[in-house]
mmCIF file of C-alpha atoms in Angstrom:
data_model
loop_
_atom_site.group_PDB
_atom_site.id
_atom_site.type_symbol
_atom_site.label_atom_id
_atom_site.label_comp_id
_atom_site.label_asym_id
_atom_site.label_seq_id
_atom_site.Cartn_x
_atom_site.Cartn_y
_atom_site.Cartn_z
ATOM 1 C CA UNK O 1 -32.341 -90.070 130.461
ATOM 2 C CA UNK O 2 -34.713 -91.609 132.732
ATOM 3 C CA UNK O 3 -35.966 -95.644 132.085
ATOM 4 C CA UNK O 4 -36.842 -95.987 135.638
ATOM 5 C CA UNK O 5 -40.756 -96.316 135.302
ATOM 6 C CA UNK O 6 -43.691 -95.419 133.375
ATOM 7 C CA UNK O 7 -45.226 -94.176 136.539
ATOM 8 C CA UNK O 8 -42.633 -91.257 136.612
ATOM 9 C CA UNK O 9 -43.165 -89.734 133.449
ATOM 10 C CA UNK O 10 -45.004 -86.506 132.193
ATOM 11 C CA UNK O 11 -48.451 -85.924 131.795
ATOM 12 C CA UNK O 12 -49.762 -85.979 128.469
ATOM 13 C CA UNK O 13 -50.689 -82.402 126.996
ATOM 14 C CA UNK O 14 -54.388 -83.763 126.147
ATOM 15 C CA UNK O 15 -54.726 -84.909 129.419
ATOM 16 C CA UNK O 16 -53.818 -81.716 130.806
ATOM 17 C CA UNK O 17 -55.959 -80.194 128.271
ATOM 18 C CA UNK O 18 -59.061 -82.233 129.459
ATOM 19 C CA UNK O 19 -58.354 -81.431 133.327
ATOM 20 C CA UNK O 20 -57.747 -77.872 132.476
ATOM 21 C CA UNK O 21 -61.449 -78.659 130.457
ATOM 22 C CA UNK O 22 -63.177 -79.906 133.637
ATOM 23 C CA UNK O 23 -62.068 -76.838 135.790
ATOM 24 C CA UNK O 24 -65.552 -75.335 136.186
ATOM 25 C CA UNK O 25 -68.351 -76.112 138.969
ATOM 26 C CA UNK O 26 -70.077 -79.178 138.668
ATOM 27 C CA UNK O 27 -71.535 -82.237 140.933
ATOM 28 C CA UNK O 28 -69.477 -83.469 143.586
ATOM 29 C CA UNK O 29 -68.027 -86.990 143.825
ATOM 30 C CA UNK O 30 -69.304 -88.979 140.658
ATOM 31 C CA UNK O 31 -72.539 -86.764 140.259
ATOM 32 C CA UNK O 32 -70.575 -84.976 137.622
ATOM 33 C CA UNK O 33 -71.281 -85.528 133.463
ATOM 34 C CA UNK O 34 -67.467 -86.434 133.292
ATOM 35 C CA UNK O 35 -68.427 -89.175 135.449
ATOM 36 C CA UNK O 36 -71.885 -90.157 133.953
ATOM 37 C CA UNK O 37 -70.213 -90.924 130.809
ATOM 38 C CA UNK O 38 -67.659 -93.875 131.879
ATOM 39 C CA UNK O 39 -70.422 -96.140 131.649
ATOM 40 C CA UNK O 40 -71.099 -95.494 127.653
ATOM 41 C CA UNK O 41 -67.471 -94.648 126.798
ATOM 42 C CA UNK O 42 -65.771 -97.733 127.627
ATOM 43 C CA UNK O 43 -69.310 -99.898 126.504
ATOM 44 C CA UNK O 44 -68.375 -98.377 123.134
ATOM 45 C CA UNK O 45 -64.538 -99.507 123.298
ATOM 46 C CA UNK O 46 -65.246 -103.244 124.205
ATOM 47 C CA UNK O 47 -68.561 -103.656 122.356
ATOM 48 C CA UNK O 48 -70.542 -104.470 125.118
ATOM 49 C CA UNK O 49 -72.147 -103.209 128.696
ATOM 50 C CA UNK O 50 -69.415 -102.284 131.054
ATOM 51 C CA UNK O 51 -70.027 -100.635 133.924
ATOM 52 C CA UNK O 52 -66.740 -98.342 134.951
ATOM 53 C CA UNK O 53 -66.078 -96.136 137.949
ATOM 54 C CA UNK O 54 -62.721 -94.593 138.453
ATOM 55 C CA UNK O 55 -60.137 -95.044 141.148
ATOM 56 C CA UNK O 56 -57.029 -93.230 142.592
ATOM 57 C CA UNK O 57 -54.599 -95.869 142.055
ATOM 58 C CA UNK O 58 -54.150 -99.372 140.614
ATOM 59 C CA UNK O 59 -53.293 -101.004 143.779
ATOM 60 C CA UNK O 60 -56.715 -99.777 144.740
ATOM 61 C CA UNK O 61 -58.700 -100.705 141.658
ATOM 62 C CA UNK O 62 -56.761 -104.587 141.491
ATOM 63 C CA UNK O 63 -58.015 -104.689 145.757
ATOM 64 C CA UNK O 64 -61.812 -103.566 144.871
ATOM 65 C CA UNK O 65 -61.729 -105.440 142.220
ATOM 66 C CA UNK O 66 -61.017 -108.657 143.903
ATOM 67 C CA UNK O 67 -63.229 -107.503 147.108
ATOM 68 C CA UNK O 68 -65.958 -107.934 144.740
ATOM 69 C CA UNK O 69 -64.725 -111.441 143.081
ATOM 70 C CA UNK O 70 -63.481 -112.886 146.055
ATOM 71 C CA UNK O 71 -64.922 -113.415 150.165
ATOM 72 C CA UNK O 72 -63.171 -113.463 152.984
ATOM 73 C CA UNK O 73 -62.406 -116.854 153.840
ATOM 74 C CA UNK O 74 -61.331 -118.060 149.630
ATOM 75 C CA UNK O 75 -58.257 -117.735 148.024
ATOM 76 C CA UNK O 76 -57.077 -115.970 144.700
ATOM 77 C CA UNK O 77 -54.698 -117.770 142.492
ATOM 78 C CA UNK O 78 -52.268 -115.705 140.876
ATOM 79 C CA UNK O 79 -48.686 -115.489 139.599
ATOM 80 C CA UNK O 80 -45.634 -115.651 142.318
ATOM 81 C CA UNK O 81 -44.494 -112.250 141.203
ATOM 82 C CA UNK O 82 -47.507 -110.436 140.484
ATOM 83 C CA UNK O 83 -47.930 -106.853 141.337
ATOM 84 C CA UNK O 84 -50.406 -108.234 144.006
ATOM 85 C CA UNK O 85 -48.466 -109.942 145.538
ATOM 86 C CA UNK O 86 -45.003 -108.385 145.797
ATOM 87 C CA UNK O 87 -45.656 -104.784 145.233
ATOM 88 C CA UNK O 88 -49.074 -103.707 146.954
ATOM 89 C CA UNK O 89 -48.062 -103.721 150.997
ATOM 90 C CA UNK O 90 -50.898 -106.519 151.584
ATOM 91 C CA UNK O 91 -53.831 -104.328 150.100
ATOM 92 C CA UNK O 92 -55.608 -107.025 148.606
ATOM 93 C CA UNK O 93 -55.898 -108.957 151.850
ATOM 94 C CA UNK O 94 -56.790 -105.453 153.442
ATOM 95 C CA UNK O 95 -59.708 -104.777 151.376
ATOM 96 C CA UNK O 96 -60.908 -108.748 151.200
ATOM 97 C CA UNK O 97 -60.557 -108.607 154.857
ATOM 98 C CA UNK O 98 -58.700 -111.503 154.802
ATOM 99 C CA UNK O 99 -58.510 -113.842 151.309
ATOM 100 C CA UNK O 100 -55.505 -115.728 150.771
ATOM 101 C CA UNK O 101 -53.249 -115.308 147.425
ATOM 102 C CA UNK O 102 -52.299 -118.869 146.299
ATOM 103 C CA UNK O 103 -49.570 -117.531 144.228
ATOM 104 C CA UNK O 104 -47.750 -119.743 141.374
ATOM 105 C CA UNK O 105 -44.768 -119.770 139.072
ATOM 106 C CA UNK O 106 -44.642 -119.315 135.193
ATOM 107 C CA UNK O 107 -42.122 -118.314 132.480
ATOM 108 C CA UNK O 108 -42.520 -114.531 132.023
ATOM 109 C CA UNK O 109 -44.897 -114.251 134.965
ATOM 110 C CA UNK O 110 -47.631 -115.980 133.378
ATOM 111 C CA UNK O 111 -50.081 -118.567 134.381
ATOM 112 C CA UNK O 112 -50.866 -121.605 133.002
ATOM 113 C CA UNK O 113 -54.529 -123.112 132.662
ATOM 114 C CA UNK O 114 -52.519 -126.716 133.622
ATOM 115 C CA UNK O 115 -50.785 -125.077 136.734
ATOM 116 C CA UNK O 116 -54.058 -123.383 138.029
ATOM 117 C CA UNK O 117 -55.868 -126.661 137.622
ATOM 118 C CA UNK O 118 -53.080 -128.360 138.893
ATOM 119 C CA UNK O 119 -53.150 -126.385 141.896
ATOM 120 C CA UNK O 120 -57.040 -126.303 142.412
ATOM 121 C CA UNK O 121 -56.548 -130.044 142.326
ATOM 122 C CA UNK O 122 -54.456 -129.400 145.823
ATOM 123 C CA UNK O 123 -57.272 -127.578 147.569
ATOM 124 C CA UNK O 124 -59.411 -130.256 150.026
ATOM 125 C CA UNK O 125 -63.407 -129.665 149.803
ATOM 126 C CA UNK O 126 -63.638 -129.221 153.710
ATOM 127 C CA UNK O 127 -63.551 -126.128 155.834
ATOM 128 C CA UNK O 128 -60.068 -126.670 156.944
ATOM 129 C CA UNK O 129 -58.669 -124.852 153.789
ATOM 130 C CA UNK O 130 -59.789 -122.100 151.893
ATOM 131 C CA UNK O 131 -61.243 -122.648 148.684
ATOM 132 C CA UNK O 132 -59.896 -120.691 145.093
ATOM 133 C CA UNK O 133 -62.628 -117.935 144.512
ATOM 134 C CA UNK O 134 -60.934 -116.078 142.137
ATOM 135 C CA UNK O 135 -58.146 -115.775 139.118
ATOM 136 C CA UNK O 136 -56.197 -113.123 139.005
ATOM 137 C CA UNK O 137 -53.629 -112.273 135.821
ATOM 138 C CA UNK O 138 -51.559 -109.229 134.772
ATOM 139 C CA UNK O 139 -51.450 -108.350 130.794
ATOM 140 C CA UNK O 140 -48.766 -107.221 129.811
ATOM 141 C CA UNK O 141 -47.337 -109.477 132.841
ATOM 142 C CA UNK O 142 -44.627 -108.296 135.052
ATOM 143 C CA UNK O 143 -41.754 -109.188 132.249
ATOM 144 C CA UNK O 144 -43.783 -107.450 129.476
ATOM 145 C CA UNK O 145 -45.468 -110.543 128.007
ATOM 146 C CA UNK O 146 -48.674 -110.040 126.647
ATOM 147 C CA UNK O 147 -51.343 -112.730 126.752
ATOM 148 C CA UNK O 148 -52.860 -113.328 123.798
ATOM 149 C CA UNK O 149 -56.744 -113.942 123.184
ATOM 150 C CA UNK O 150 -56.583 -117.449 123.269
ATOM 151 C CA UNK O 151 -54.127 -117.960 126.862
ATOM 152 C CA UNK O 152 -56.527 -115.627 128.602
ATOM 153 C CA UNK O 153 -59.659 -117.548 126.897
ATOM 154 C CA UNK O 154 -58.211 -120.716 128.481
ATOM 155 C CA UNK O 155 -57.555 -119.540 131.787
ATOM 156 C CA UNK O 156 -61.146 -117.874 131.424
ATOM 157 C CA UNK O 157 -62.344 -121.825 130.295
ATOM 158 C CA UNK O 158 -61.302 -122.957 134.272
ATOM 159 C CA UNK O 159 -62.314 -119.980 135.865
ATOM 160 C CA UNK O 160 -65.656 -120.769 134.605
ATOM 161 C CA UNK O 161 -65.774 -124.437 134.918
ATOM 162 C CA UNK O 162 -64.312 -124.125 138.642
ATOM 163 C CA UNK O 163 -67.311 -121.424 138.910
ATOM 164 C CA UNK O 164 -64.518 -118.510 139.948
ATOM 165 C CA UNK O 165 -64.041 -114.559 139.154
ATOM 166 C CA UNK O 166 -61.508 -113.767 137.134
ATOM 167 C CA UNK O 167 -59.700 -110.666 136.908
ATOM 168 C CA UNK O 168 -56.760 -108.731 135.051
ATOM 169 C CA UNK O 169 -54.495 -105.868 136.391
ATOM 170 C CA UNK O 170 -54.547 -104.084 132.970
ATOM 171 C CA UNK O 171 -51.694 -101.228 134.328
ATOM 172 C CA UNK O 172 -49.949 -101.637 131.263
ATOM 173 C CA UNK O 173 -53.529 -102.685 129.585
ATOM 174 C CA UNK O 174 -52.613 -100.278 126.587
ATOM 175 C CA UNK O 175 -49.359 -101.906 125.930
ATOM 176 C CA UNK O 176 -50.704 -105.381 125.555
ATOM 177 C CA UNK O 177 -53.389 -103.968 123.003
ATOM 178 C CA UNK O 178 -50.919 -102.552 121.099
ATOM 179 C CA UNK O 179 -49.022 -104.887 120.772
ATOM 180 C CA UNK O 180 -51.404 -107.906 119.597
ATOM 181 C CA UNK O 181 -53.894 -105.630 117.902
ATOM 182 C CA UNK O 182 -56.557 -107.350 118.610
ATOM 183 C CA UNK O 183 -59.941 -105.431 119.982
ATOM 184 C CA UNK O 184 -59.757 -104.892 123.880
ATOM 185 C CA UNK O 185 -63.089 -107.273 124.182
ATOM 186 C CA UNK O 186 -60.516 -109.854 122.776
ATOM 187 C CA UNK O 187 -58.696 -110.368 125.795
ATOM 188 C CA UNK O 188 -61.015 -108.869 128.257
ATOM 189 C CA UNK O 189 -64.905 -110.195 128.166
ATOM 190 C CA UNK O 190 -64.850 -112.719 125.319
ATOM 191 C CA UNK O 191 -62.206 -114.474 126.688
ATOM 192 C CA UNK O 192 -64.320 -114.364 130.445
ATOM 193 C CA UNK O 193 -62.562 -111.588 131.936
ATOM 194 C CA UNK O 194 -65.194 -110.344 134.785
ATOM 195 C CA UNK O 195 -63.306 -107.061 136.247
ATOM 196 C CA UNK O 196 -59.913 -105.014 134.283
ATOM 197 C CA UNK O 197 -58.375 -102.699 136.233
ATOM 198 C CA UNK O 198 -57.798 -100.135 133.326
ATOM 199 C CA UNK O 199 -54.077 -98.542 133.466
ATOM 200 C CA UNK O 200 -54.424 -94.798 132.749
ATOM 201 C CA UNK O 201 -51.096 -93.188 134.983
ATOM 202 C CA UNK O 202 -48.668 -95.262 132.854
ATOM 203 C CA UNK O 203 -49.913 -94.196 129.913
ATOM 204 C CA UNK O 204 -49.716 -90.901 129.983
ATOM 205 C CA UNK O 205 -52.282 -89.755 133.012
ATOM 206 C CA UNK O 206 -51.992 -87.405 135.932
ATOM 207 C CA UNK O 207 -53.804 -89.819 138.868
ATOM 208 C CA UNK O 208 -57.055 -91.980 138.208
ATOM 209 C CA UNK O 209 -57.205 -95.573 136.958
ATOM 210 C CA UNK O 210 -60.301 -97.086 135.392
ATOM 211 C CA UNK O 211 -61.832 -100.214 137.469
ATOM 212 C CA UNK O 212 -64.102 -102.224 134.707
ATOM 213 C CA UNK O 213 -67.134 -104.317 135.539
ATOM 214 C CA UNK O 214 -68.478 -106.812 132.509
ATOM 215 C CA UNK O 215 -71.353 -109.603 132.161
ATOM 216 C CA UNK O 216 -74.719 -109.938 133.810
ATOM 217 C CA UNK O 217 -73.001 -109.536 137.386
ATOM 218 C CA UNK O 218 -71.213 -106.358 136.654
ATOM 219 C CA UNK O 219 -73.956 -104.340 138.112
ATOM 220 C CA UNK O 220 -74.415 -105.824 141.472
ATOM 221 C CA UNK O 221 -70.822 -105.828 141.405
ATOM 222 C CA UNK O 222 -70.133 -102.546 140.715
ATOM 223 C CA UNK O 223 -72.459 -101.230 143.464
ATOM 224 C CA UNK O 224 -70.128 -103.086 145.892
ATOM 225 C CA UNK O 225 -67.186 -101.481 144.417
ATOM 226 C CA UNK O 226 -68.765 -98.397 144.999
ATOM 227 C CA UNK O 227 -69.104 -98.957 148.650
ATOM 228 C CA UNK O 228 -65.668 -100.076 148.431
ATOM 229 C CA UNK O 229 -64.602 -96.819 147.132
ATOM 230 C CA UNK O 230 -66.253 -94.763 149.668
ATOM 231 C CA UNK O 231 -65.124 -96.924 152.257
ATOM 232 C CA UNK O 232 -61.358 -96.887 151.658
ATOM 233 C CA UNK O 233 -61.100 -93.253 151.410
ATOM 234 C CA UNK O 234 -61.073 -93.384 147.480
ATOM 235 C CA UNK O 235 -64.054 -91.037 146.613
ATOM 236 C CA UNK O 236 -62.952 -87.879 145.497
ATOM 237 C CA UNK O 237 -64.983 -85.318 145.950
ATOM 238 C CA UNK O 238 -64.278 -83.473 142.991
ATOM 239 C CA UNK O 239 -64.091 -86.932 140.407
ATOM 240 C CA UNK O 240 -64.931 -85.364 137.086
ATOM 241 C CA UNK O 241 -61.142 -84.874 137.092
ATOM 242 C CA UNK O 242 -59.985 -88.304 137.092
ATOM 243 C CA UNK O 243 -63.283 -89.309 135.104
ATOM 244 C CA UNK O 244 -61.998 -86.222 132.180
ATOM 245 C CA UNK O 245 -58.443 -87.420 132.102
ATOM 246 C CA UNK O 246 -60.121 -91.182 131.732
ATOM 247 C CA UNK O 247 -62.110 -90.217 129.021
ATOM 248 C CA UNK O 248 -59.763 -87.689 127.284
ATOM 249 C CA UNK O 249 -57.479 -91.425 127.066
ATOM 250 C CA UNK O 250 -59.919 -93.314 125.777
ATOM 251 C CA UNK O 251 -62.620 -91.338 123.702
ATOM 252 C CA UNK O 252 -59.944 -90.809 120.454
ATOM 253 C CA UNK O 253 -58.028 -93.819 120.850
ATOM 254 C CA UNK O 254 -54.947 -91.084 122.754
ATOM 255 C CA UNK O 255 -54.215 -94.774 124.961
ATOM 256 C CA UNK O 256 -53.530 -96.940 121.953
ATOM 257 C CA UNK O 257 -51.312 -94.074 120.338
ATOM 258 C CA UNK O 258 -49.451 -93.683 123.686
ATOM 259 C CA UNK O 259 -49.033 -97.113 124.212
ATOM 260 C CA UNK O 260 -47.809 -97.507 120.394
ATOM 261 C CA UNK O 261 -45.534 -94.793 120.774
ATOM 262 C CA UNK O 262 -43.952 -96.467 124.267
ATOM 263 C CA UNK O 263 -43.761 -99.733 122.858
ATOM 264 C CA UNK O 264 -41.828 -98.257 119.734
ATOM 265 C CA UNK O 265 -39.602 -96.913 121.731
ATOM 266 C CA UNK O 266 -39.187 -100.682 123.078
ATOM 267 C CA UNK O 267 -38.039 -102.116 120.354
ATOM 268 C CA UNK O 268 -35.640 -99.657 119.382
ATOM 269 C CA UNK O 269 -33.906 -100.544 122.133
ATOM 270 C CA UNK O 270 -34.216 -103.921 122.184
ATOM 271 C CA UNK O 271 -32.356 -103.426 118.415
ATOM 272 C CA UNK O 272 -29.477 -102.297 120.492
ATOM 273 C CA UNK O 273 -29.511 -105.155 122.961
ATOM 274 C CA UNK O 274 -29.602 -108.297 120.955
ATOM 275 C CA UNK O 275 -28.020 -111.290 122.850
ATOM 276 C CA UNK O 276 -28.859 -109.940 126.035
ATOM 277 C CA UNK O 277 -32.324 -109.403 126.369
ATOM 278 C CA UNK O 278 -33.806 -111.916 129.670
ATOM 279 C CA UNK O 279 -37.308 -111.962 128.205
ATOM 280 C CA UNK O 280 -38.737 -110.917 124.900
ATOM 281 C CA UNK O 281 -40.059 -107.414 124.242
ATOM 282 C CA UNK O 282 -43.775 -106.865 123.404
ATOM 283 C CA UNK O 283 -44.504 -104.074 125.615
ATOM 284 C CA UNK O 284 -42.801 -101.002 127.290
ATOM 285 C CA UNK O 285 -40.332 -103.137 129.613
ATOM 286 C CA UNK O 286 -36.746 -104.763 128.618
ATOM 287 C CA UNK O 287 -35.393 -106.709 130.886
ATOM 288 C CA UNK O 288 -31.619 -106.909 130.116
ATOM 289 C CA UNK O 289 -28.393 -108.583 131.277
ATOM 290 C CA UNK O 290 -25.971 -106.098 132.849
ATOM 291 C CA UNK O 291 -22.891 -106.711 134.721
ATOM 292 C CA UNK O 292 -22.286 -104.500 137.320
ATOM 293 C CA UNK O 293 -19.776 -102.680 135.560
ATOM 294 C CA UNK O 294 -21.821 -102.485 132.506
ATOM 295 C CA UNK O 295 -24.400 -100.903 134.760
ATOM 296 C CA UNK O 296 -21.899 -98.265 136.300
ATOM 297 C CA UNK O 297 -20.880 -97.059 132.610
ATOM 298 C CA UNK O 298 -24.175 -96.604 131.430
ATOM 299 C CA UNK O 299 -25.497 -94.951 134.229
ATOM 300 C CA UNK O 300 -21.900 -92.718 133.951
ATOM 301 C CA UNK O 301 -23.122 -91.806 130.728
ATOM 302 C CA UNK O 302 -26.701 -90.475 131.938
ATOM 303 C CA UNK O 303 -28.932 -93.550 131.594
ATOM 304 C CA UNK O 304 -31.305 -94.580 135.193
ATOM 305 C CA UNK O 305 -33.157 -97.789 135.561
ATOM 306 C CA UNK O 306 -33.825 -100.382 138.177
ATOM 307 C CA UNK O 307 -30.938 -103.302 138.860
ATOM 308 C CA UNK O 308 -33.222 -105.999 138.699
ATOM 309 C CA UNK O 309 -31.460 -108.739 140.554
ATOM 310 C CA UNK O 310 -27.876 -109.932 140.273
ATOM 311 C CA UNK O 311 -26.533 -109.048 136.793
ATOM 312 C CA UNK O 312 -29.811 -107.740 135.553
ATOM 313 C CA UNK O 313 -31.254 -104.568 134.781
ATOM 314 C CA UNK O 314 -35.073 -103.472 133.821
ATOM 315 C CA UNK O 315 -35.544 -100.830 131.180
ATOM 316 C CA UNK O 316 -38.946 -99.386 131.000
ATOM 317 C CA UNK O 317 -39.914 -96.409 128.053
ATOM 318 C CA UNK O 318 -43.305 -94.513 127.806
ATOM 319 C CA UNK O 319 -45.710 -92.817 125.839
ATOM 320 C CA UNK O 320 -43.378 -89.512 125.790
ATOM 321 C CA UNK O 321 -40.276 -90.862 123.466
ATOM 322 C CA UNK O 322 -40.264 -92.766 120.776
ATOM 323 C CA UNK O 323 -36.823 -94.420 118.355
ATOM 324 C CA UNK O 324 -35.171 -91.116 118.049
ATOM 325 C CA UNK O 325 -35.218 -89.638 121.819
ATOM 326 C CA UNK O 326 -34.074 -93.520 123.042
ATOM 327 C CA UNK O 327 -31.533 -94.004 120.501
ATOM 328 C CA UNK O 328 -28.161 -92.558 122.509
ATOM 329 C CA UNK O 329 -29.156 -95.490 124.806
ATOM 330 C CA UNK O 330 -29.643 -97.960 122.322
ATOM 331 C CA UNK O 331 -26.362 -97.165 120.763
ATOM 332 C CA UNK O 332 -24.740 -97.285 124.669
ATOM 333 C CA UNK O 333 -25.879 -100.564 124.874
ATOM 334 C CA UNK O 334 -24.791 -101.713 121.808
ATOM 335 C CA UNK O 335 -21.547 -100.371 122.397
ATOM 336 C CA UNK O 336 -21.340 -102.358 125.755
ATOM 337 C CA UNK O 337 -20.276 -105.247 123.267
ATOM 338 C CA UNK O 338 -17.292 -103.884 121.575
ATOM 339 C CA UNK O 339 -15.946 -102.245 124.125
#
């Protein structure tokens, strides 16, 4: 049994469905009616005007994104262990051509609206450092956390006081919605959100991520994302098949029910590992203490995942399972304890 990553899991039979739907001649690139419907689809989920293109990948949608937020010469503040910053090979500075990450620590890999002000406190007015331009937050975070409407409303209060973009790498987007049930405009827009990189492969998608553009801006900046896309090597030529597995997620709530159905899964496991889970569980990741013997006899048993650090290990489940199919792990970890 496989906890290794979301990313690794099968496609879900509507999405196949809707690809298998598309497979008939059409506009190229995003001249297609898959395409031409983003726009309304997603203005219908957060209750407002959003302007949505889709992407290849999410290291490519969180880089556009912030292309558009952020210039050359400014800085985005962001968490120490964000995705950005230790898992995307430097694309972010590649498609800024050049802005700095001003990365900082938090419990859980969250920010703080006290340490971001604390640290644009740091930042001289002259040209001999560069300035904060934009905010940029992961939800759920890298431990699973989900920020709730009112932490991303407060981080959205300084962004907008210090007169910067603010952005969230929504990968696991799905999982934080689930798990707070609160509408998606919640913790995207209302709380001054300005672009979401919308998670579709983790959830239950073959390739294509949404990239999400709200407020009065989100025109002129999507038309730079669009050159972005182009640019980088990210237009498809045949996009009404990432737009028709985008749409087939979002246009009868399939994401929320996936995301449900992973974070379910979650918990059942976190049932089994009481007293040893590192962070607490409100999304699709566990993060679990694990000697390295501990590790050896679960994985002699069948069970991959990640080490994650010294005595550590990271458990991740996904749209595909639910209590039942991640019980025999469950019960292995419980078992660790009275063995």
């Amino acid at each position: 049994m496989h906890f290794f990553s979301d990313n690794a899991t099968p496609i879900c039979p509507a999405v196949m469905a809707a690809i298998a739907a598309a497979d008939h001649a059409d506009h190229g690139y995003d001249g297609d009616g898959w395409s031409a419907r983003l726009d309304g689809a997603f203005s219908d989920l957060f209750d407002t005007p959003v302007r949505a293109l889709w992407l290849a990948t999410g290291t490519a949608a969180n880089s556009i994104a912030l292309a558009t937020l952020c210039p050359p010469y400014g800085g985005v503040i962001c968490h120490e262990e964000a995705h950005i910053v230790v898992d995307e090979c430097g694309a972010p500075g590649f498609f800024t051509h050049g802005a700095t990450l001003m990365p900082l620590p938090g419990d859980g890999a969250k920010l703080t609206p006290a340490a971001v002000t604390e640290r644009l406190k740091m930042i001289r007015p002259d040209v001999h450092q560069a300035p904060a331009r934009a905010i940029s937050i992961t939800n759920a975070t890298e431990y699973g956390l989900a920020y709730t409407p009112a932490e991303v409303a407060a981080l959205g209060d300084v962004a907008k006081g210090h007169g910067l973009g603010f952005h969230m790498d929504g990968a696991r987007f799905a999982n934080a919605v689930a798990h707070l049930g609160c509408a998606p405009a919640d913790i995207t827009w209302r709380a001054g959100v300005d672009a979401l990189s919308f998670g579709c492969v983790k959830n239950g998608g073959m390739v294509g991520e949404a990239l999400l553009f709200f407020g009065e801006a989100a025109p002129a900046r999507a038309a730079q994302a669009l050159r972005w896309r182009k640019r980088s090597g990210h237009l498809f030529s045949k996009g009404r098949y990432l737009a028709a597995q985008i749409l087939a997620m979002i246009e009868d709530d399939l994401w929320l029910r996936n995301a449900r159905a992973a974070n379910g899964a979650a918990q059942a496991l976190a049932a089994g590992a009481t007293g040893r889970l590192l962070h607490p569980v409100q999304a699709n990741e566990l993060f679990v203490r694990l000697t390295a013997d501990e590790a050896a006899c679960l994985r002699a048993q069948g069970f991959d995942f990640y080490d994650w650090g010294d005595g550590a290990a990271r458990l991740v489940t996904n749209w595909a399972q639910d209590a039942a199919s991640v019980a025999p792990l469950a019960a292995a970890l419980k078992a660790l304890d009275h063995g």
